[in-house]
PDB file of N, CA and C in Angstrom:
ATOM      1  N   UNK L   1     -13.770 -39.390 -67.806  1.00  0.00           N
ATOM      2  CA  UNK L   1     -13.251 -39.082 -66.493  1.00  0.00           C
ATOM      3  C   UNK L   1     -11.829 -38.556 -66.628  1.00  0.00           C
ATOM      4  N   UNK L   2     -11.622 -37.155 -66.226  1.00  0.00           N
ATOM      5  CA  UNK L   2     -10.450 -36.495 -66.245  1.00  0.00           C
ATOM      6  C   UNK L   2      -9.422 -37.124 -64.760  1.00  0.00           C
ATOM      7  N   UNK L   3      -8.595 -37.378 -64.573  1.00  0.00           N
ATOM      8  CA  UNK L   3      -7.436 -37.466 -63.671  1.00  0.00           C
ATOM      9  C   UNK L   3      -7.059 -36.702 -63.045  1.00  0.00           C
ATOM     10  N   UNK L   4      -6.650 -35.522 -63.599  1.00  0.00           N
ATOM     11  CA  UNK L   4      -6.321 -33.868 -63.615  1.00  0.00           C
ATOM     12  C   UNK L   4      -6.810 -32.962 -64.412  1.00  0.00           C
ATOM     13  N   UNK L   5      -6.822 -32.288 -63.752  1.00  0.00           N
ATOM     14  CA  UNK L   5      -7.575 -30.604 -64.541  1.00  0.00           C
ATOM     15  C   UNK L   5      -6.801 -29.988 -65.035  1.00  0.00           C
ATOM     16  N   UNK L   6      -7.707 -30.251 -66.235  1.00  0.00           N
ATOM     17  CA  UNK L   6      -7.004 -29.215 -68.002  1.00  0.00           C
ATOM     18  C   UNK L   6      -6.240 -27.906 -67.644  1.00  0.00           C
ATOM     19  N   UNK L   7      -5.114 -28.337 -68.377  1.00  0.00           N
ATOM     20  CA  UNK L   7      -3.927 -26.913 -68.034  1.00  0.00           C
ATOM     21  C   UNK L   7      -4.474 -25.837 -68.417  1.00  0.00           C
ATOM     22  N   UNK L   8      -5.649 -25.066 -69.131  1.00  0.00           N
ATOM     23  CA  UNK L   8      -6.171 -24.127 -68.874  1.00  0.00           C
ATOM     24  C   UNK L   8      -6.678 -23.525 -68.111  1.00  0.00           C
ATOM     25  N   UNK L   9      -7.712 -24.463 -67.028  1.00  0.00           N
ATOM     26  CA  UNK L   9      -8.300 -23.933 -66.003  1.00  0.00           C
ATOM     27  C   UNK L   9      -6.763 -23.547 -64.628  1.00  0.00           C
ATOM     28  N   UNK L  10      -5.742 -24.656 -64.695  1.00  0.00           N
ATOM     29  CA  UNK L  10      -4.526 -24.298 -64.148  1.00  0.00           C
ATOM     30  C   UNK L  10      -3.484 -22.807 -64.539  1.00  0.00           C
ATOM     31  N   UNK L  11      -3.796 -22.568 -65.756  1.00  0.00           N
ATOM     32  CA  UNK L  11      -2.684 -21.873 -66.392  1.00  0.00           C
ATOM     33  C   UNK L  11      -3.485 -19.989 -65.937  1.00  0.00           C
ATOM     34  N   UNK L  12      -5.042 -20.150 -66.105  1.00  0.00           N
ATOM     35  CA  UNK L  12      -5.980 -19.221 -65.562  1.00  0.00           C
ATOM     36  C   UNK L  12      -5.880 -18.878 -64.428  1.00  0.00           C
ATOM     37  N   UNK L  13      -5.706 -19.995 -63.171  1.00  0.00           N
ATOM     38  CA  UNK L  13      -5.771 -19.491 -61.798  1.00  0.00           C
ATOM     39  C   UNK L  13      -4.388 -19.092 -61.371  1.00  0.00           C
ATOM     40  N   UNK L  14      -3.190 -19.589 -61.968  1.00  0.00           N
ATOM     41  CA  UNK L  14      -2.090 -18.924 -61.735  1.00  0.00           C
ATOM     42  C   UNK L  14      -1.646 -17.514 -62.304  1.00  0.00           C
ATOM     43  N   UNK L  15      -2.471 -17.146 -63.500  1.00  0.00           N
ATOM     44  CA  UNK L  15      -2.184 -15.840 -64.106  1.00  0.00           C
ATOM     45  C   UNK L  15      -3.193 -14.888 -62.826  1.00  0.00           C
ATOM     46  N   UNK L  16      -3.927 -15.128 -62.686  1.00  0.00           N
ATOM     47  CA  UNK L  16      -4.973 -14.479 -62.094  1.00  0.00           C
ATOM     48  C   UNK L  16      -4.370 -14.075 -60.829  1.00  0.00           C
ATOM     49  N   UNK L  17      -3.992 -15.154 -60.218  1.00  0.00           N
ATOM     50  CA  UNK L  17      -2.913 -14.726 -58.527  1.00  0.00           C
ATOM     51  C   UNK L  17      -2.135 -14.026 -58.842  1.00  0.00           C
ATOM     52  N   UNK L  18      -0.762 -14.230 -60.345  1.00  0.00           N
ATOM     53  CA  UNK L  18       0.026 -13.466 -59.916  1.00  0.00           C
ATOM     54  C   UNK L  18      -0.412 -11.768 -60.684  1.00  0.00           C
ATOM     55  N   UNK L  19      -1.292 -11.449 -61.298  1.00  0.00           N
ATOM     56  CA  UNK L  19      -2.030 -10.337 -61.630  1.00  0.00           C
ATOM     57  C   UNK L  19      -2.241  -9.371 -60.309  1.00  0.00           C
ATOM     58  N   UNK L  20      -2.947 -10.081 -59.373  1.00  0.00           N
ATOM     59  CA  UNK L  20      -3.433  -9.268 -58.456  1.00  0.00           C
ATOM     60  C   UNK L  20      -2.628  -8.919 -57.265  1.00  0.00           C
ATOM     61  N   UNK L  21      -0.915  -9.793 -57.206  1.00  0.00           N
ATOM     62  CA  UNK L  21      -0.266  -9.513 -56.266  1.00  0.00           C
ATOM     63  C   UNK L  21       1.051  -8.477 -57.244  1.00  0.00           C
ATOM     64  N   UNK L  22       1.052  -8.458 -58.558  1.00  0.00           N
ATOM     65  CA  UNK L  22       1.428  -7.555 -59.717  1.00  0.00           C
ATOM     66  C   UNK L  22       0.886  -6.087 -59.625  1.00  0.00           C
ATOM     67  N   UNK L  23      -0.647  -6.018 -59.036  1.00  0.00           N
ATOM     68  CA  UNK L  23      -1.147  -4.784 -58.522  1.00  0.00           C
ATOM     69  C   UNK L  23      -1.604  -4.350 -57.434  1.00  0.00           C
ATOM     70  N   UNK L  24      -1.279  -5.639 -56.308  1.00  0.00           N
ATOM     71  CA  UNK L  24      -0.921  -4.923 -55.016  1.00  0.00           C
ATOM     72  C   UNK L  24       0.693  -4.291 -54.967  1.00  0.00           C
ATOM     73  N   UNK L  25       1.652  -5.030 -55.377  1.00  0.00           N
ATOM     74  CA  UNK L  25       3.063  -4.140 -55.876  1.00  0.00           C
ATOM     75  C   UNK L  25       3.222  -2.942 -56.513  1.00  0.00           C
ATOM     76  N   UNK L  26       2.297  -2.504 -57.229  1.00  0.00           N
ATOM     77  CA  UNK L  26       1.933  -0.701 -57.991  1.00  0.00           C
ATOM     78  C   UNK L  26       1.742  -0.479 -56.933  1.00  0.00           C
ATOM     79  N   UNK L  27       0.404  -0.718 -56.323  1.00  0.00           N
ATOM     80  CA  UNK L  27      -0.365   0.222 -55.453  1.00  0.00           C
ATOM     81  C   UNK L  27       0.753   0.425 -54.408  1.00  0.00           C
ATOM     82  N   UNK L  28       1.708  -0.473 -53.421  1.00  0.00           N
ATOM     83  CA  UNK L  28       2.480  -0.367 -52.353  1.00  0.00           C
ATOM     84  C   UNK L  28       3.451   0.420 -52.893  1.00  0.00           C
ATOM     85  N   UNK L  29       4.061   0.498 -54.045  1.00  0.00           N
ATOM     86  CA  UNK L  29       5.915   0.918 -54.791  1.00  0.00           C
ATOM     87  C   UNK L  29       5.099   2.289 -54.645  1.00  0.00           C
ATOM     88  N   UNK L  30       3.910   2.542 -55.587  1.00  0.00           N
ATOM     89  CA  UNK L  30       3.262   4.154 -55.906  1.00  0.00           C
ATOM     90  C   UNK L  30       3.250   4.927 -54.514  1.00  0.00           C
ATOM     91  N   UNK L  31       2.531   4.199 -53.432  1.00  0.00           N
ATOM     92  CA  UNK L  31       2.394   5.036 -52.021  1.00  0.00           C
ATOM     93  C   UNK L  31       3.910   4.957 -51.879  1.00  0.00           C
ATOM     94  N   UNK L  32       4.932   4.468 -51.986  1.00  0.00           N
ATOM     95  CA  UNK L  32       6.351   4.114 -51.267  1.00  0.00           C
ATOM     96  C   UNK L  32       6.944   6.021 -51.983  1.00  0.00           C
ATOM     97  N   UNK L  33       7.039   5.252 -53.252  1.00  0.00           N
ATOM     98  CA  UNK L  33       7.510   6.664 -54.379  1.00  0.00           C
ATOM     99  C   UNK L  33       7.105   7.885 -53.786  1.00  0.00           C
ATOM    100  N   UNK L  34       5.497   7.890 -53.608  1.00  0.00           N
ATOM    101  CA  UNK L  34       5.098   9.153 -53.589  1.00  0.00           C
ATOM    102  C   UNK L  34       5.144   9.993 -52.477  1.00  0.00           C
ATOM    103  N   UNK L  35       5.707   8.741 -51.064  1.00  0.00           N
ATOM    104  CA  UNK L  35       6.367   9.667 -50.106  1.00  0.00           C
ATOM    105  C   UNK L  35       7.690   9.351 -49.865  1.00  0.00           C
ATOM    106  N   UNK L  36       8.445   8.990 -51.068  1.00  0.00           N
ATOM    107  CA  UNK L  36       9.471   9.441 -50.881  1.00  0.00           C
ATOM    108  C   UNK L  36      10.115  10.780 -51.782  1.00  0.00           C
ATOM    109  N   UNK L  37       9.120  10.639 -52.633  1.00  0.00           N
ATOM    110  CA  UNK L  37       9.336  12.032 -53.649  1.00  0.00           C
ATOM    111  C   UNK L  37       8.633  13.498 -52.965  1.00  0.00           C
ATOM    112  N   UNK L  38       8.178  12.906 -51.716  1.00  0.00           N
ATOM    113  CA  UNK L  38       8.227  14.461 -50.586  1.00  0.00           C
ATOM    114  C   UNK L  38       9.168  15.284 -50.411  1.00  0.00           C
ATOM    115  N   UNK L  39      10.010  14.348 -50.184  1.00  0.00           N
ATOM    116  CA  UNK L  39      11.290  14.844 -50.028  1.00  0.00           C
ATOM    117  C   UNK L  39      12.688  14.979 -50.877  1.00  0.00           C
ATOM    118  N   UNK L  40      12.648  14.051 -51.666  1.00  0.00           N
ATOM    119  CA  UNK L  40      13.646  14.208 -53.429  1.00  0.00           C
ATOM    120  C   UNK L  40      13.147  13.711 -54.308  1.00  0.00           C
ATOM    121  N   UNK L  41      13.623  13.724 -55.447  1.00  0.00           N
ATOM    122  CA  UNK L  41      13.455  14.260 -56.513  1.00  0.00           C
ATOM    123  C   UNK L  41      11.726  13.906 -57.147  1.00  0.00           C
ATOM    124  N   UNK L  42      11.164  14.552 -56.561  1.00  0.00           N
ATOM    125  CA  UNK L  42       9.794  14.623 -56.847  1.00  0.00           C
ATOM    126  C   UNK L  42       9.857  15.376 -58.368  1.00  0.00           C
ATOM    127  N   UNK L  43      10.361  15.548 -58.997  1.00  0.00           N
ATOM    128  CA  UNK L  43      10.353  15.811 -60.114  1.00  0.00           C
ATOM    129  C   UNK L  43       9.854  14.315 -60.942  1.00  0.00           C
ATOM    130  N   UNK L  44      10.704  13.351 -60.835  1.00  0.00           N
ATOM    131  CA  UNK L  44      10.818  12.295 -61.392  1.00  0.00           C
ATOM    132  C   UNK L  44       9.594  11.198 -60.504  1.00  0.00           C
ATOM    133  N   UNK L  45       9.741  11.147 -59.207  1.00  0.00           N
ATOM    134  CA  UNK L  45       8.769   9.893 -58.814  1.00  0.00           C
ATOM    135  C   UNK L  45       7.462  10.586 -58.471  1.00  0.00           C
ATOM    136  N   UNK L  46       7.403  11.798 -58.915  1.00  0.00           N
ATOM    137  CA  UNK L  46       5.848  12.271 -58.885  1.00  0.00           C
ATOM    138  C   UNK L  46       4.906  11.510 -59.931  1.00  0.00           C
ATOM    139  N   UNK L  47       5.460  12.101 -60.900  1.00  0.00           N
ATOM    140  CA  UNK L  47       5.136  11.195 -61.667  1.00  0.00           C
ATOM    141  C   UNK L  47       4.884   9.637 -62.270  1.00  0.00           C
ATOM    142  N   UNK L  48       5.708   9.321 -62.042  1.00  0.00           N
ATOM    143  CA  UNK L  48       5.539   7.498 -61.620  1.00  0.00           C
ATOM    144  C   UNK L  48       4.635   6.928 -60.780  1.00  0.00           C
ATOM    145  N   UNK L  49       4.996   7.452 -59.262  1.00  0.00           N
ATOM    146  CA  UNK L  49       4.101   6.788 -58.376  1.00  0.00           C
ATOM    147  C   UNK L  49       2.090   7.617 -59.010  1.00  0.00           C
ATOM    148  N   UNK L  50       2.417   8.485 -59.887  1.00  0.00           N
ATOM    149  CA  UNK L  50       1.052   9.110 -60.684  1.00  0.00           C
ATOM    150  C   UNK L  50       0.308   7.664 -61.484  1.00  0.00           C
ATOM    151  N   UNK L  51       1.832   7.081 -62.391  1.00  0.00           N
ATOM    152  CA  UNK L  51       1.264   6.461 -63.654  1.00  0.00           C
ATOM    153  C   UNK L  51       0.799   4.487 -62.620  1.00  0.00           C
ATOM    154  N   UNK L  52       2.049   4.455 -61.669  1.00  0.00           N
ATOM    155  CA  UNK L  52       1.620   2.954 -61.001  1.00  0.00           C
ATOM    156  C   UNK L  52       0.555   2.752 -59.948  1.00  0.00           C
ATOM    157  N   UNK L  53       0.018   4.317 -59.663  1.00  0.00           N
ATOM    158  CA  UNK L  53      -1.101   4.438 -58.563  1.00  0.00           C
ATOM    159  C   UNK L  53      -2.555   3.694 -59.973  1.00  0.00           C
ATOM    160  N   UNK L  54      -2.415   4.751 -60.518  1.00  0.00           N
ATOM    161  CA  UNK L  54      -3.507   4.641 -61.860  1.00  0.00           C
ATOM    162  C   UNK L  54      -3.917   3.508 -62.732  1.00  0.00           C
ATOM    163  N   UNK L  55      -2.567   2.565 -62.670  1.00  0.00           N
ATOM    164  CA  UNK L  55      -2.463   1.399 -63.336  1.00  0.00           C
ATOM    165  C   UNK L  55      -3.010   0.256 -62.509  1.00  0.00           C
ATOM    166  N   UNK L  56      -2.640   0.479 -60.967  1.00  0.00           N
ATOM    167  CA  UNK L  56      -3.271  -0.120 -60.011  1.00  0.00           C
ATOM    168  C   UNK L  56      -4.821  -0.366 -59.743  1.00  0.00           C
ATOM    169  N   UNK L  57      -4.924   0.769 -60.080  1.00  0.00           N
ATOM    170  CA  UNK L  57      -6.269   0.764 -59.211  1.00  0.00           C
ATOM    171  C   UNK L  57      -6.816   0.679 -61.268  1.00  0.00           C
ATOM    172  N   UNK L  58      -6.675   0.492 -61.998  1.00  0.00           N
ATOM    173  CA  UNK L  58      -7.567   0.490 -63.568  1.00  0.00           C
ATOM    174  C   UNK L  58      -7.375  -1.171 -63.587  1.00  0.00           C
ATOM    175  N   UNK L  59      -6.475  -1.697 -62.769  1.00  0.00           N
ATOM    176  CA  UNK L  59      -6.540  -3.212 -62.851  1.00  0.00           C
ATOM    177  C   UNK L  59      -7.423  -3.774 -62.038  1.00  0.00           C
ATOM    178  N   UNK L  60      -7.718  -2.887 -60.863  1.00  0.00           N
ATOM    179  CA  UNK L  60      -8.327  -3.683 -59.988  1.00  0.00           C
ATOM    180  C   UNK L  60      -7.074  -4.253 -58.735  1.00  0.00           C
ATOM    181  N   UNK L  61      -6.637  -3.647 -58.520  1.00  0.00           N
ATOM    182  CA  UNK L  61      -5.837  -4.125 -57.152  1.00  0.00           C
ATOM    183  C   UNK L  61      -6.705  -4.252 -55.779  1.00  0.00           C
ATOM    184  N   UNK L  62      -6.359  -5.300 -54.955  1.00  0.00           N
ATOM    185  CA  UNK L  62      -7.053  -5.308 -53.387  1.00  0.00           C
ATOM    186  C   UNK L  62      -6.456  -4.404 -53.129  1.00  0.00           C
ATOM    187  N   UNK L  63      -5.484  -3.347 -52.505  1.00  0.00           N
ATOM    188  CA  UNK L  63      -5.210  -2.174 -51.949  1.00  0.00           C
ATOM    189  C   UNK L  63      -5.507  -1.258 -52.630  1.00  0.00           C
ATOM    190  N   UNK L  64      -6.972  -0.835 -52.806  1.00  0.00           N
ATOM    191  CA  UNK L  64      -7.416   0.249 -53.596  1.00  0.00           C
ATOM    192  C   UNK L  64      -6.979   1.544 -52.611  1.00  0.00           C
ATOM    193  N   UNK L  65      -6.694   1.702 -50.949  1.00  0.00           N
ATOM    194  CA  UNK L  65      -6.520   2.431 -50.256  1.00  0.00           C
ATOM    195  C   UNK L  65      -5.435   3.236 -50.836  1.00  0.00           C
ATOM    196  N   UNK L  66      -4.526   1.887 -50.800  1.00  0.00           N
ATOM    197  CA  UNK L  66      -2.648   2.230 -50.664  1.00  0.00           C
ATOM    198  C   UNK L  66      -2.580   3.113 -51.968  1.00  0.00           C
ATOM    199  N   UNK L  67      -2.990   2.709 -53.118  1.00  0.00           N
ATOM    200  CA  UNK L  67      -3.522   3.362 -54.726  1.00  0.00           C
ATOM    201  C   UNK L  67      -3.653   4.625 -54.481  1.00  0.00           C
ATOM    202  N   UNK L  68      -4.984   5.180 -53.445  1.00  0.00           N
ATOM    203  CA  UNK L  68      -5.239   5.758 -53.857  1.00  0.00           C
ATOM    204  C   UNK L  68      -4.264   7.080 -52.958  1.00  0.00           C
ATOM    205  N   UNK L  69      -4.011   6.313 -51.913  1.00  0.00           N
ATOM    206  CA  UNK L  69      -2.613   7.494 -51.299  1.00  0.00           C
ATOM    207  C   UNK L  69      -1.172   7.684 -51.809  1.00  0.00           C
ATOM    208  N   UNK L  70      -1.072   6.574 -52.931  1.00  0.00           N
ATOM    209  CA  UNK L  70      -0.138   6.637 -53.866  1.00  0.00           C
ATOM    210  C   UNK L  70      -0.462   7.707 -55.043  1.00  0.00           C
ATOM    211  N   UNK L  71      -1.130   7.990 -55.480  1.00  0.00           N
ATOM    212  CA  UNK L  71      -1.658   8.869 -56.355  1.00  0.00           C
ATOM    213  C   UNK L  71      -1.914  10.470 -56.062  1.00  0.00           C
ATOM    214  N   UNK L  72      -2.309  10.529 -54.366  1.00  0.00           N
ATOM    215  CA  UNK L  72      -2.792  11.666 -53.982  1.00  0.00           C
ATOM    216  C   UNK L  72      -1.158  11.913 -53.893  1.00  0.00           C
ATOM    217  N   UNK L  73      -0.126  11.404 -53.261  1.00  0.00           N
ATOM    218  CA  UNK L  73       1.187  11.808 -52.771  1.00  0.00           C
ATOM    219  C   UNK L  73       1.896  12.288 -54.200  1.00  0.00           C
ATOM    220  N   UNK L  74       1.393  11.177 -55.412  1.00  0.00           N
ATOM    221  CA  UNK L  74       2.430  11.440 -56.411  1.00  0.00           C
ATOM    222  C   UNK L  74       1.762  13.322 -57.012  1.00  0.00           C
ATOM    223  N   UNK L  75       0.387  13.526 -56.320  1.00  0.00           N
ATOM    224  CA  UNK L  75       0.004  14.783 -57.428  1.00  0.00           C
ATOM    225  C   UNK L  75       0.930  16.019 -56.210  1.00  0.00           C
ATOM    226  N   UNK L  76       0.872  15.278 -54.920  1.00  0.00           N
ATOM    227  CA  UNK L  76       1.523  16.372 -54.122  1.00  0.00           C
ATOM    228  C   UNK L  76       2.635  16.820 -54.632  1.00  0.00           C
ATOM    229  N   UNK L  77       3.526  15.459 -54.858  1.00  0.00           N
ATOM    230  CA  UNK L  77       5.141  16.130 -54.633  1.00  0.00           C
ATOM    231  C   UNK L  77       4.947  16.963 -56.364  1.00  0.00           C
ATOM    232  N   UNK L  78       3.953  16.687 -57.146  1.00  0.00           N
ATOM    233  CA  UNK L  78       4.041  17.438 -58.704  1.00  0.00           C
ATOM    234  C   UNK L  78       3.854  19.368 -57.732  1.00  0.00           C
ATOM    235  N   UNK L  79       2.496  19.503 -57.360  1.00  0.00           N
ATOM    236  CA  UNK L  79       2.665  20.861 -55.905  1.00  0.00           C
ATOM    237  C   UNK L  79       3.075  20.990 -55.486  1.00  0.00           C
ATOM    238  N   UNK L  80       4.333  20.327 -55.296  1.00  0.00           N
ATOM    239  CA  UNK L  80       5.266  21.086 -54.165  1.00  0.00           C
ATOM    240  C   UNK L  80       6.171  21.636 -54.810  1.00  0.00           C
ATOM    241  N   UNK L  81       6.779  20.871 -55.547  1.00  0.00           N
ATOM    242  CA  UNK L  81       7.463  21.386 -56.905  1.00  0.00           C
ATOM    243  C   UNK L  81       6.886  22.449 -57.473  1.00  0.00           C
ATOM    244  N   UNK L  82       6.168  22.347 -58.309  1.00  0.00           N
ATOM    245  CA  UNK L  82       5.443  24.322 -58.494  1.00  0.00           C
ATOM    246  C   UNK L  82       5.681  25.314 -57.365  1.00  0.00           C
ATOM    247  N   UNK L  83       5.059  25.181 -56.375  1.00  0.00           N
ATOM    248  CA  UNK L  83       5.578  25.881 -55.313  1.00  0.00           C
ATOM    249  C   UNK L  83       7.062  26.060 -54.803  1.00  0.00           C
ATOM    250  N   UNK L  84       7.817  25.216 -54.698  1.00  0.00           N
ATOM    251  CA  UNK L  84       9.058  25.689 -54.460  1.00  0.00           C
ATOM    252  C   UNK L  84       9.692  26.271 -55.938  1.00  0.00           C
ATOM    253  N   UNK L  85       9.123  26.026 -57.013  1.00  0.00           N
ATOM    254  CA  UNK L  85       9.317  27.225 -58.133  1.00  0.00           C
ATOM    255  C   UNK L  85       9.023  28.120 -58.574  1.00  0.00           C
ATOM    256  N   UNK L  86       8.047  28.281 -57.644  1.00  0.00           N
ATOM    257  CA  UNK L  86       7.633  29.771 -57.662  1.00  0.00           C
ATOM    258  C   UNK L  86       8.044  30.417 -56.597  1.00  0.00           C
ATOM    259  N   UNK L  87       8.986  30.255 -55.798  1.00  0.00           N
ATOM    260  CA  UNK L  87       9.333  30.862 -54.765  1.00  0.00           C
ATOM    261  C   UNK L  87      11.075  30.885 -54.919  1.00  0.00           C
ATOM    262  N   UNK L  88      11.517  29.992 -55.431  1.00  0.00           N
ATOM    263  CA  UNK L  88      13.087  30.241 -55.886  1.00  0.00           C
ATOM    264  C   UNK L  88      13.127  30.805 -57.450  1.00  0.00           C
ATOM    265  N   UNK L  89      12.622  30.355 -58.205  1.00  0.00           N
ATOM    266  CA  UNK L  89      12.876  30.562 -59.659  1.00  0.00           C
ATOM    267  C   UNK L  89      13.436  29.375 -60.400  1.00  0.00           C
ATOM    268  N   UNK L  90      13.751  28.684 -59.604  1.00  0.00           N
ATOM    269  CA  UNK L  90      14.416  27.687 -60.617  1.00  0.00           C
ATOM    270  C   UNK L  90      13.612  25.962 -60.025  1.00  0.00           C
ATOM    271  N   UNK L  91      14.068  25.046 -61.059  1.00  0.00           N
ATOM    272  CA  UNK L  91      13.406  23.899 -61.269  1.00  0.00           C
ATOM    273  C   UNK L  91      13.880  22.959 -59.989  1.00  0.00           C
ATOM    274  N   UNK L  92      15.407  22.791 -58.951  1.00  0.00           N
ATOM    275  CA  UNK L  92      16.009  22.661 -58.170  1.00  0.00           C
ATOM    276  C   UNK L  92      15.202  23.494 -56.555  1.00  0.00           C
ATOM    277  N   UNK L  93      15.040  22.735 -55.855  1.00  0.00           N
ATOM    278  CA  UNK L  93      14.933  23.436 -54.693  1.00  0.00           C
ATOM    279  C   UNK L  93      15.250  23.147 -53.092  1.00  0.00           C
ATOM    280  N   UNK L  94      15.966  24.222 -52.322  1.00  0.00           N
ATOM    281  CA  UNK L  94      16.869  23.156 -51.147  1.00  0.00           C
ATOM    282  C   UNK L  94      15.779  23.985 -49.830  1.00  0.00           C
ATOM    283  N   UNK L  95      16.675  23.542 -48.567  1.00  0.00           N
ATOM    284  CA  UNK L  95      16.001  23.932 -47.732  1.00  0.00           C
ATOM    285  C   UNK L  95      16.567  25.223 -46.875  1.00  0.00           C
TER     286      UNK L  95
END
């Protein structure tokens, strides 16, 4: 007769919670990034909110939504960027 339950089955259910609130935080930061890199430096958080949308949702996050509008935003601001470089010439672009 156990008293308390073996620090494994304990040490399991606490990794496990904080895992999945570890990739609801990608999925929310990635959608956050990827509209804020609408508007600056989408050079840099295009990409990111690309790699924490991807990481999110390959873990298994409950906001598979937020993921996946984190991902669509981070490939935008990478298109918008091409486009405003092909229309100025340079890597910088204002309004």
């Amino acid at each position: 007769m156990h008293l308390t339950a073996p620090a494994t089955d304990r040490a399991t259910r606490a990794t496990r919670g904080t895992g999945v609130r570890d990739t609801d935080g990608m999925a929310v930061a990635s959608f956050v990034l990827g509209l804020l890199g609408l508007l600056v430096l989408n050079l840099f958080l295009g990409p990111i909110a690309i790699v924490l949308a991807s990481v999110a949702l390959i873990r298994g996050t409950a906001r598979p939504g937020r993921a996946w509008l984190g991902l669509g935003l981070g490939v935008a601001d990478l298109l918008l960027l091409v486009v405003f470089m092909q229309a100025d010439a340079t890597v910088s672009w204002s309004f």
